[in-house]
mmCIF file of C-alpha atoms in Angstrom:
data_model
loop_
_atom_site.group_PDB
_atom_site.id
_atom_site.type_symbol
_atom_site.label_atom_id
_atom_site.label_comp_id
_atom_site.label_asym_id
_atom_site.label_seq_id
_atom_site.Cartn_x
_atom_site.Cartn_y
_atom_site.Cartn_z
ATOM 1 C CA MET A 12 -0.038 0.009 0.030
ATOM 2 C CA ALA A 13 1.280 3.543 -0.805
ATOM 3 C CA MET A 14 2.214 5.630 2.168
ATOM 4 C CA LYS A 15 2.872 9.148 0.934
ATOM 5 C CA GLY A 16 3.579 12.136 3.011
ATOM 6 C CA ARG A 17 4.177 12.703 6.730
ATOM 7 C CA PHE A 18 0.782 11.596 7.962
ATOM 8 C CA PRO A 19 -0.591 9.231 5.313
ATOM 9 C CA ILE A 20 -3.589 8.490 7.521
ATOM 10 C CA ARG A 21 -5.022 11.833 6.302
ATOM 11 C CA ARG A 22 -5.365 10.173 2.850
ATOM 12 C CA THR A 23 -7.483 7.186 4.019
ATOM 13 C CA LEU A 24 -11.217 7.211 3.345
ATOM 14 C CA GLN A 25 -12.016 6.150 6.882
ATOM 15 C CA TYR A 26 -10.171 9.327 8.355
ATOM 16 C CA LEU A 27 -11.864 11.527 5.795
ATOM 17 C CA SER A 28 -15.370 10.240 6.443
ATOM 18 C CA GLN A 29 -14.909 10.929 10.154
ATOM 19 C CA GLY A 30 -15.013 14.608 9.485
ATOM 20 C CA ASP A 31 -18.217 15.909 11.052
ATOM 21 C CA VAL A 32 -18.398 19.476 9.730
ATOM 22 C CA VAL A 33 -20.942 19.732 7.006
ATOM 23 C CA PHE A 34 -21.489 23.257 5.940
ATOM 24 C CA LYS A 35 -24.932 24.861 5.346
ATOM 25 C CA SER A 36 -25.761 25.262 1.652
ATOM 26 C CA SER A 37 -25.234 29.003 1.947
ATOM 27 C CA VAL A 38 -21.495 28.748 2.504
ATOM 28 C CA LYS A 39 -19.546 28.984 -0.705
ATOM 29 C CA VAL A 40 -15.959 29.975 0.032
ATOM 30 C CA MET A 41 -13.708 29.385 3.128
ATOM 31 C CA THR A 42 -10.533 31.266 3.380
ATOM 32 C CA VAL A 43 -7.791 30.572 5.978
ATOM 33 C CA ASN A 44 -5.049 33.073 6.739
ATOM 34 C CA TYR A 45 -2.320 31.572 8.847
ATOM 35 C CA ASN A 46 1.477 31.861 9.513
ATOM 36 C CA SER A 47 4.118 29.204 9.189
ATOM 37 C CA ALA A 48 5.885 30.238 12.370
ATOM 38 C CA GLY A 49 4.791 31.368 15.779
ATOM 39 C CA GLU A 50 3.072 29.719 18.809
ATOM 40 C CA LEU A 51 -0.201 31.591 18.278
ATOM 41 C CA SER A 52 -0.706 30.016 14.790
ATOM 42 C CA GLU A 53 -0.011 26.507 15.930
ATOM 43 C CA GLY A 54 -3.724 25.682 16.167
ATOM 44 C CA ALA A 55 -4.408 27.092 12.860
ATOM 45 C CA ARG A 56 -1.546 25.202 11.217
ATOM 46 C CA LYS A 57 -2.798 21.889 12.787
ATOM 47 C CA PHE A 58 -6.284 22.648 11.534
ATOM 48 C CA VAL A 59 -5.034 23.231 8.038
ATOM 49 C CA PHE A 60 -2.974 20.119 8.163
ATOM 50 C CA PHE A 61 -5.466 17.688 9.706
ATOM 51 C CA ASN A 62 -8.960 18.974 9.539
ATOM 52 C CA ILE A 63 -9.135 20.666 6.140
ATOM 53 C CA PRO A 64 -9.043 17.482 4.122
ATOM 54 C CA GLN A 65 -11.981 16.183 6.180
ATOM 55 C CA ILE A 66 -13.972 19.378 5.618
ATOM 56 C CA GLN A 67 -13.332 19.383 1.878
ATOM 57 C CA TYR A 68 -14.278 15.718 1.639
ATOM 58 C CA LYS A 69 -17.621 16.434 3.238
ATOM 59 C CA ASN A 70 -18.131 19.659 1.289
ATOM 60 C CA PRO A 71 -16.855 19.120 -2.191
ATOM 61 C CA TRP A 72 -18.616 22.177 -3.604
ATOM 62 C CA VAL A 73 -17.052 24.665 -1.064
ATOM 63 C CA GLN A 74 -13.973 26.417 -2.314
ATOM 64 C CA ILE A 75 -11.180 26.517 0.244
ATOM 65 C CA MET A 76 -8.260 28.885 -0.041
ATOM 66 C CA LEU A 77 -5.113 29.045 2.219
ATOM 67 C CA PHE A 78 -3.053 32.219 2.638
ATOM 68 C CA ARG A 79 0.306 31.927 4.331
ATOM 69 C CA ASN A 80 2.239 34.680 6.219
ATOM 70 C CA MET A 81 0.102 37.563 4.952
ATOM 71 C CA THR A 82 -1.269 38.813 8.266
ATOM 72 C CA PRO A 83 0.278 38.896 11.757
ATOM 73 C CA SER A 84 -2.505 36.888 13.241
ATOM 74 C CA PRO A 85 -4.416 33.832 11.995
ATOM 75 C CA PHE A 86 -8.230 33.949 11.091
ATOM 76 C CA LEU A 87 -10.903 32.201 9.065
ATOM 77 C CA ARG A 88 -13.303 33.899 6.714
ATOM 78 C CA PHE A 89 -16.399 32.497 5.302
ATOM 79 C CA TYR A 90 -18.196 33.973 2.257
ATOM 80 C CA LEU A 91 -21.850 33.158 2.153
ATOM 81 C CA ASP A 92 -24.104 33.318 -0.943
ATOM 82 C CA ASN A 93 -26.018 36.408 0.279
ATOM 83 C CA GLY A 94 -22.691 38.352 0.277
ATOM 84 C CA GLU A 95 -22.229 38.143 4.023
ATOM 85 C CA GLN A 96 -18.687 37.555 5.295
ATOM 86 C CA VAL A 97 -18.115 35.730 8.592
ATOM 87 C CA LEU A 98 -14.825 36.454 10.376
ATOM 88 C CA VAL A 99 -13.494 33.880 12.898
ATOM 89 C CA ASP A 100 -10.422 34.816 14.986
ATOM 90 C CA VAL A 101 -8.374 31.568 15.673
ATOM 91 C CA GLU A 102 -5.416 32.946 17.397
ATOM 92 C CA ASP A 103 -4.375 30.984 20.359
ATOM 93 C CA LYS A 104 -6.930 28.256 19.698
ATOM 94 C CA THR A 105 -6.321 24.452 19.262
ATOM 95 C CA ASN A 106 -7.453 22.894 16.078
ATOM 96 C CA LYS A 107 -10.245 20.955 17.895
ATOM 97 C CA GLU A 108 -11.625 24.194 19.193
ATOM 98 C CA ILE A 109 -11.563 25.733 15.794
ATOM 99 C CA THR A 110 -13.567 22.851 14.308
ATOM 100 C CA GLU A 111 -16.067 22.965 17.188
ATOM 101 C CA HIS A 112 -16.455 26.670 16.674
ATOM 102 C CA ILE A 113 -17.141 26.517 12.945
ATOM 103 C CA LYS A 114 -19.490 23.460 13.403
ATOM 104 C CA LYS A 115 -21.420 25.504 15.793
ATOM 105 C CA ILE A 116 -21.890 28.579 13.641
ATOM 106 C CA LEU A 117 -21.960 27.357 10.026
ATOM 107 C CA GLY A 118 -22.357 23.597 10.259
ATOM 108 C CA LYS A 119 -25.538 21.600 9.675
ATOM 109 C CA SER A 120 -26.876 20.370 12.929
ATOM 110 C CA LYS A 121 -27.151 16.788 13.694
ATOM 111 C CA GLU A 122 -30.961 16.758 13.329
ATOM 112 C CA THR A 123 -30.728 18.229 9.848
ATOM 113 C CA LEU A 124 -28.115 15.664 8.842
ATOM 114 C CA GLU A 125 -30.255 12.882 10.261
ATOM 115 C CA LYS A 126 -33.270 14.237 8.450
ATOM 116 C CA GLU A 127 -31.433 14.361 5.192
ATOM 117 C CA GLU A 128 -30.193 10.829 5.719
ATOM 118 C CA ARG A 129 -33.662 9.597 6.311
ATOM 119 C CA GLU A 130 -34.908 11.352 3.207
ATOM 120 C CA ARG A 131 -32.149 9.634 1.159
ATOM 121 C CA ARG A 132 -33.014 6.313 2.492
ATOM 122 C CA LYS A 133 -36.742 6.844 1.765
ATOM 123 C CA LEU A 134 -35.877 7.081 -1.877
ATOM 124 C CA SER A 135 -34.581 3.526 -2.170
ATOM 125 C CA HIS A 136 -36.394 0.534 -0.825
ATOM 126 C CA PRO A 137 -34.077 -2.234 0.330
ATOM 127 C CA ALA A 138 -36.710 -4.893 -0.371
ATOM 128 C CA ASN A 139 -36.817 -4.168 -4.131
ATOM 129 C CA PHE A 140 -35.026 -6.238 -6.665
ATOM 130 C CA GLY A 141 -33.211 -4.816 -9.612
ATOM 131 C CA PRO A 142 -29.941 -3.652 -11.250
ATOM 132 C CA LYS A 143 -27.009 -3.635 -8.807
ATOM 133 C CA LYS A 144 -26.661 0.062 -9.442
ATOM 134 C CA TYR A 145 -30.028 0.967 -7.793
ATOM 135 C CA HIS A 146 -30.843 -2.006 -5.648
ATOM 136 C CA LEU A 147 -29.236 -4.420 -3.252
ATOM 137 C CA ARG A 148 -30.158 -7.713 -5.089
ATOM 138 C CA GLU A 149 -31.159 -8.730 -8.616
ATOM 139 C CA CYS A 150 -32.636 -12.122 -7.837
ATOM 140 C CA ILE A 151 -33.652 -14.078 -4.622
ATOM 141 C CA CYS A 152 -30.988 -16.701 -5.516
ATOM 142 C CA GLU A 153 -28.356 -14.246 -4.309
ATOM 143 C CA VAL A 154 -29.692 -14.418 -0.798
ATOM 144 C CA GLU A 155 -27.995 -16.885 1.637
ATOM 145 C CA GLY A 156 -30.481 -19.630 2.637
ATOM 146 C CA GLN A 157 -32.529 -19.446 -0.436
ATOM 147 C CA ILE A 158 -32.464 -21.784 -3.508
ATOM 148 C CA PRO A 159 -29.275 -21.376 -5.580
ATOM 149 C CA CYS A 160 -29.332 -19.901 -9.022
ATOM 150 C CA PRO A 161 -30.706 -22.512 -11.510
ATOM 151 C CA ALA A 162 -28.063 -21.343 -13.977
ATOM 152 C CA VAL A 163 -25.493 -22.812 -11.538
ATOM 153 C CA VAL A 164 -27.316 -25.607 -9.843
ATOM 154 C CA PRO A 165 -30.271 -27.182 -11.809
ATOM 155 C CA LEU A 166 -33.597 -27.132 -9.963
ATOM 156 C CA PRO A 167 -35.000 -30.523 -8.757
ATOM 157 C CA LYS A 168 -37.487 -31.995 -11.274
ATOM 158 C CA GLU A 169 -40.519 -31.392 -9.071
ATOM 159 C CA MET A 170 -40.111 -27.624 -9.156
ATOM 160 C CA ARG A 171 -39.536 -27.356 -13.048
ATOM 161 C CA GLY A 172 -42.434 -26.242 -15.177
ATOM 162 C CA LYS A 173 -42.037 -28.735 -17.898
ATOM 163 C CA TYR A 174 -42.228 -31.604 -15.536
ATOM 164 C CA LYS A 175 -45.311 -30.167 -13.678
ATOM 165 C CA ALA A 176 -47.011 -29.658 -17.073
ATOM 166 C CA ALA A 177 -46.238 -33.157 -18.254
ATOM 167 C CA ALA A 178 -47.527 -34.553 -15.113
ATOM 168 C CA LYS A 179 -50.703 -32.597 -15.365
ATOM 169 C CA ASP A 180 -51.104 -33.733 -18.939
ATOM 170 C CA GLU A 181 -50.706 -37.168 -17.891
ATOM 171 C CA ALA A 182 -53.197 -36.987 -15.107
ATOM 172 C CA PRO B 11 -41.478 -19.735 -22.656
ATOM 173 C CA SER B 12 -42.642 -22.659 -20.537
ATOM 174 C CA TRP B 13 -44.305 -25.219 -22.681
ATOM 175 C CA GLY B 14 -47.640 -25.486 -20.899
ATOM 176 C CA PRO B 15 -50.823 -26.765 -22.473
ATOM 177 C CA ARG B 16 -51.562 -23.271 -23.794
ATOM 178 C CA LEU B 17 -48.343 -22.759 -25.633
ATOM 179 C CA VAL B 18 -47.748 -25.389 -28.284
ATOM 180 C CA PRO B 19 -44.745 -25.186 -30.700
ATOM 181 C CA ALA B 20 -45.697 -24.432 -34.267
ATOM 182 C CA ARG B 21 -42.980 -26.599 -35.657
ATOM 183 C CA GLY B 22 -44.902 -29.812 -34.999
ATOM 184 C CA ARG B 23 -43.065 -32.870 -36.458
ATOM 185 C CA LYS B 24 -39.996 -31.386 -38.115
ATOM 186 C CA THR B 25 -37.031 -29.528 -36.415
ATOM 187 C CA ARG B 26 -35.520 -26.355 -37.814
ATOM 188 C CA HIS B 27 -32.640 -28.321 -39.413
ATOM 189 C CA ASP B 28 -34.976 -30.478 -41.708
ATOM 190 C CA PRO B 29 -35.360 -29.302 -45.342
ATOM 191 C CA PRO B 30 -38.836 -27.787 -46.384
ATOM 192 C CA ALA B 31 -41.143 -30.038 -48.321
ATOM 193 C CA LYS B 32 -41.227 -30.238 -52.051
ATOM 194 C CA SER B 33 -44.813 -28.976 -52.271
ATOM 195 C CA LYS B 34 -43.598 -25.740 -50.697
ATOM 196 C CA ALA B 35 -40.855 -25.196 -53.195
ATOM 197 C CA SER B 36 -43.048 -22.687 -55.191
ATOM 198 C CA ARG B 37 -44.359 -20.928 -52.160
ATOM 199 C CA LEU B 38 -43.771 -17.242 -52.221
ATOM 200 C CA LYS B 39 -43.832 -15.701 -48.849
ATOM 201 C CA LEU B 40 -45.155 -12.133 -49.063
ATOM 202 C CA PRO B 41 -45.531 -9.568 -46.177
ATOM 203 C CA PRO B 42 -49.070 -8.624 -45.240
ATOM 204 C CA PRO B 43 -50.651 -6.128 -47.584
ATOM 205 C CA VAL B 44 -50.627 -2.385 -46.567
ATOM 206 C CA ASP B 45 -53.013 0.328 -47.534
ATOM 207 C CA PRO B 46 -50.785 3.439 -47.897
ATOM 208 C CA GLU B 47 -53.555 5.955 -46.921
ATOM 209 C CA GLU B 48 -54.546 3.981 -43.998
ATOM 210 C CA LEU B 49 -50.889 3.514 -42.976
ATOM 211 C CA PHE B 50 -50.356 7.268 -43.331
ATOM 212 C CA VAL B 51 -53.300 8.107 -41.227
ATOM 213 C CA VAL B 52 -52.497 5.544 -38.571
ATOM 214 C CA THR B 53 -48.816 6.645 -38.293
ATOM 215 C CA GLU B 54 -49.891 10.293 -38.162
ATOM 216 C CA ARG B 55 -52.370 9.603 -35.361
ATOM 217 C CA TYR B 56 -49.695 7.684 -33.420
ATOM 218 C CA ARG B 57 -47.167 10.550 -33.891
ATOM 219 C CA GLN B 58 -49.604 13.127 -32.517
ATOM 220 C CA HIS B 59 -50.586 10.885 -29.612
ATOM 221 C CA ARG B 60 -46.987 10.163 -28.702
ATOM 222 C CA LEU B 61 -46.167 13.900 -29.021
ATOM 223 C CA VAL B 62 -49.014 14.937 -26.690
ATOM 224 C CA LEU B 63 -48.018 12.255 -24.122
ATOM 225 C CA GLY B 64 -44.337 13.174 -24.139
ATOM 226 C CA ALA B 65 -45.246 16.872 -23.674
ATOM 227 C CA LEU B 66 -47.483 15.977 -20.754
ATOM 228 C CA ARG B 67 -44.746 13.886 -19.238
ATOM 229 C CA ALA B 68 -42.218 16.739 -19.493
ATOM 230 C CA GLU B 69 -44.795 19.168 -18.057
ATOM 231 C CA PHE B 70 -45.418 17.047 -14.982
ATOM 232 C CA ARG B 71 -41.765 16.362 -14.500
ATOM 233 C CA ALA B 72 -41.038 20.198 -14.495
ATOM 234 C CA GLU B 73 -43.857 20.820 -12.178
ATOM 235 C CA VAL B 74 -42.534 18.243 -9.612
ATOM 236 C CA LEU B 75 -39.054 19.688 -9.748
ATOM 237 C CA GLN B 76 -40.416 23.239 -9.379
ATOM 238 C CA LYS B 77 -42.417 22.169 -6.305
ATOM 239 C CA LYS B 78 -39.350 20.481 -4.725
ATOM 240 C CA ARG B 79 -37.164 23.559 -5.509
ATOM 241 C CA GLU B 80 -39.867 25.883 -3.967
ATOM 242 C CA ALA B 81 -40.126 23.709 -0.870
ATOM 243 C CA LEU B 82 -36.342 23.848 -0.379
ATOM 244 C CA LEU B 83 -36.141 27.580 -0.845
ATOM 245 C CA SER B 84 -39.186 28.322 1.398
ATOM 246 C CA GLN B 85 -37.683 26.020 4.031
ATOM 247 C CA GLU B 86 -34.274 27.728 3.723
ATOM 248 C CA GLY B 87 -35.590 31.268 3.680
ATOM 249 C CA SER B 88 -37.962 30.821 6.576
ATOM 250 C CA ALA B 89 -37.900 33.227 9.504
ATOM 251 C CA GLU B 90 -36.713 30.872 12.160
ATOM 252 C CA LEU B 91 -33.613 29.925 10.100
ATOM 253 C CA VAL B 92 -32.817 33.459 9.504
ATOM 254 C CA GLU B 93 -33.121 34.134 13.164
ATOM 255 C CA GLU B 94 -31.066 31.207 14.025
ATOM 256 C CA HIS B 95 -28.401 32.431 11.779
ATOM 257 C CA GLN B 96 -28.502 35.805 13.298
ATOM 258 C CA ARG B 97 -28.116 34.232 16.686
ATOM 259 C CA LEU B 98 -25.072 32.236 15.648
ATOM 260 C CA MET B 99 -23.437 35.272 14.054
ATOM 261 C CA ALA B 100 -23.970 37.300 17.247
ATOM 262 C CA TRP B 101 -22.363 34.465 19.239
ATOM 263 C CA ASN B 102 -19.481 34.424 16.830
ATOM 264 C CA GLU B 103 -18.983 38.160 17.258
ATOM 265 C CA GLU B 104 -18.956 37.710 21.037
ATOM 266 C CA GLU B 105 -16.339 34.991 20.660
ATOM 267 C CA ASN B 106 -14.214 37.301 18.417
ATOM 268 C CA ALA B 107 -14.564 40.026 21.121
ATOM 269 C CA ARG B 108 -13.492 37.612 23.813
ATOM 270 C CA GLN B 109 -10.508 36.654 21.689
ATOM 271 C CA ARG B 110 -9.722 40.328 21.206
ATOM 272 C CA ALA B 111 -9.821 40.951 24.879
ATOM 273 C CA ARG B 112 -7.558 38.001 25.526
ATOM 274 C CA ARG B 113 -5.098 39.209 22.870
ATOM 275 C CA GLU B 114 -5.043 42.677 24.246
ATOM 276 C CA GLU B 115 -4.437 41.298 27.683
ATOM 277 C CA ARG B 116 -1.553 39.258 26.448
ATOM 278 C CA LEU B 117 -0.020 42.048 24.614
ATOM 279 C CA ARG B 118 -0.367 44.333 27.596
ATOM 280 C CA LYS B 119 1.265 41.716 29.777
ATOM 281 C CA GLU B 120 4.157 41.356 27.211
ATOM 282 C CA GLU B 121 4.729 45.110 27.275
ATOM 283 C CA GLU B 122 4.809 45.263 31.027
ATOM 284 C CA GLU B 123 7.142 42.326 31.054
ATOM 285 C CA GLN B 124 9.445 44.063 28.555
ATOM 286 C CA LYS B 125 9.365 47.298 30.519
ATOM 287 C CA ARG B 126 10.191 45.508 33.751
ATOM 288 C CA GLN B 127 13.092 43.726 32.101
ATOM 289 C CA LYS B 128 14.455 47.045 30.750
ATOM 290 C CA LEU B 129 14.241 48.598 34.126
ATOM 291 C CA GLN B 130 15.919 45.749 35.731
ATOM 292 C CA ALA B 131 18.580 45.723 33.183
ATOM 293 C CA ALA B 132 19.178 49.391 33.668
ATOM 294 C CA GLU B 133 19.253 48.901 37.500
ATOM 295 C CA SER B 134 21.723 46.034 37.407
ATOM 296 C CA ARG B 135 23.899 48.081 35.015
ATOM 297 C CA ALA B 136 23.805 51.093 37.454
ATOM 298 C CA SER B 137 24.629 48.879 40.391
ATOM 299 C CA LYS B 138 27.457 47.277 38.519
ATOM 300 C CA MET B 139 28.835 50.673 37.634
ATOM 301 C CA GLU B 140 28.544 51.747 41.215
ATOM 302 C CA ALA B 141 30.378 48.627 42.342
ATOM 303 C CA VAL B 142 33.147 49.180 39.924
ATOM 304 C CA LEU B 143 33.391 52.857 41.011
ATOM 305 C CA LYS B 144 33.598 51.733 44.623
ATOM 306 C CA GLU B 145 36.287 49.225 43.971
ATOM 307 C CA LYS B 146 38.193 51.847 42.132
ATOM 308 C CA GLU B 147 37.855 54.289 45.044
ATOM 309 C CA LYS B 148 38.935 51.594 47.548
ATOM 310 C CA GLU B 149 42.017 50.936 45.471
ATOM 311 C CA ILE B 150 42.838 54.699 45.381
ATOM 312 C CA LEU B 151 42.478 55.014 49.120
ATOM 313 C CA GLN B 152 44.590 51.995 49.709
ATOM 314 C CA LEU B 153 47.307 53.294 47.423
ATOM 315 C CA GLN B 154 47.130 56.567 49.256
ATOM 316 C CA GLU B 155 47.613 54.798 52.472
ATOM 317 C CA GLU B 156 50.441 52.910 51.056
ATOM 318 C CA ALA B 157 52.015 56.034 49.722
ATOM 319 C CA LYS B 158 52.533 57.127 53.275
ATOM 320 C CA SER B 159 55.118 54.469 53.876
ATOM 321 C CA PHE B 160 56.876 54.996 50.512
ATOM 322 C CA ILE B 161 60.532 55.727 50.423
ATOM 323 C CA THR B 162 61.119 59.200 48.895
ATOM 324 C CA PRO B 163 64.441 60.974 48.322
ATOM 325 C CA GLU B 164 63.693 63.102 51.354
ATOM 326 C CA ASN B 165 63.395 60.353 53.927
ATOM 327 C CA LEU B 166 65.867 58.126 52.122
ATOM 328 C CA GLU B 167 68.598 58.792 54.659
ATOM 329 C CA ALA B 168 66.231 58.408 57.614
ATOM 330 C CA ARG B 169 64.929 55.065 56.315
ATOM 331 C CA ILE B 170 68.360 53.708 55.670
ATOM 332 C CA GLU B 171 69.293 54.729 59.139
ATOM 333 C CA GLU B 172 66.232 53.089 60.544
ATOM 334 C CA CYS B 173 66.883 49.754 58.690
ATOM 335 C CA LEU B 174 70.391 49.610 59.826
ATOM 336 C CA ASP B 175 69.417 50.328 63.396
ATOM 337 C CA ASN B 176 66.723 47.639 63.516
ATOM 338 C CA PRO B 177 68.083 44.456 61.978
ATOM 339 C CA ARG B 178 65.347 41.948 61.222
ATOM 340 C CA ASN B 179 65.952 38.293 61.776
ATOM 341 C CA TYR B 180 64.364 36.115 59.114
ATOM 342 C CA ASN B 181 65.729 32.769 60.386
ATOM 343 C CA PHE B 182 63.022 30.564 61.830
ATOM 344 C CA ALA B 183 61.974 27.040 61.645
ATOM 345 C CA ILE B 184 58.424 25.697 61.407
ATOM 346 C CA ASP B 185 57.056 22.346 62.257
ATOM 347 C CA LYS B 186 54.036 20.424 60.897
ATOM 348 C CA GLU B 187 51.684 21.851 63.537
ATOM 349 C CA GLY B 188 52.559 25.386 62.478
ATOM 350 C CA ARG B 189 54.597 26.420 65.478
ATOM 351 C CA ILE B 190 57.464 28.691 64.680
ATOM 352 C CA VAL B 191 60.693 28.276 66.402
ATOM 353 C CA ARG B 192 63.299 31.124 66.504
ATOM 354 C CA ARG B 193 66.459 29.770 67.860
ATOM 355 C CA THR B 194 68.953 31.324 65.712
ATOM 356 C CA VAL B 195 70.330 34.597 66.898
ATOM 357 C CA LEU B 196 71.344 37.428 64.467
ATOM 358 C CA SER B 197 74.987 38.217 64.652
#
């Protein structure tokens, strides 16, 4: 397996899907200004290194821009679609605090996420059969404990139509 | 198809690989006859029907999408959501203000610290200077005192006389305990 970079765990799907910040649909751009040196920017640097991949994974349509060493103190800026700009000062905060903060002010709440999840589940019924792209199973022979596919194992004579028809004709 | 009693194969006796009978050699298989006007009318009617149905389907699809979009928008632009957003923005502002206060506090402390350090440095420097001056003064005083017992050309004669008059005996012995023994007599 390819392990690239200093913390290759950041590239795993499991790590990325563990990000819990899902922005509201009104957030379009996120800008991070931070410094590469200095104790006060440490939290921001960790945030950029560890948490931004998770955020981008969960919000693929939000543009994230990083600016290095442009201002003396680190901050985040969000641009919403109604033109509003939200400034978040992150000096002297750990990366966990920063994620909690932005989850609180601009993230979808757990209820909203659960509701959306329920809506999505309502669209597809797990008991329906059909193409693998849209349903779980194509045929009942795929389920464990049911009769195997007649293409692989022929059905016993009593269950086959031609035998039953012949028997009825005879009788 | 399952060969039940309803579905009987049309082939009958022969399979598909057997040659056809000699009596069928002159058989000319023709497609069913078609009346062109009737065909035209029927196809035209079918075309119009399908056109109308397709249009209806598109219409209903668009309507459903529109309804969904409207529901989403109305749900988003509702008053409580806006109010919630305002509340969160206000909280964010407070947080920023708190951070500002903390930062000012920190800067102030740092300034004070720096000032204190400067003062201390100045004090230590001053005290060092004083100590040095004191040392120098002490040395000068000591020198002055010593200068009293210097031999100058004026008291040269007197000092020589003095030395000659008082011979000093440097002969002594010392044991391990540090007791000095003067036994030799100056002659």
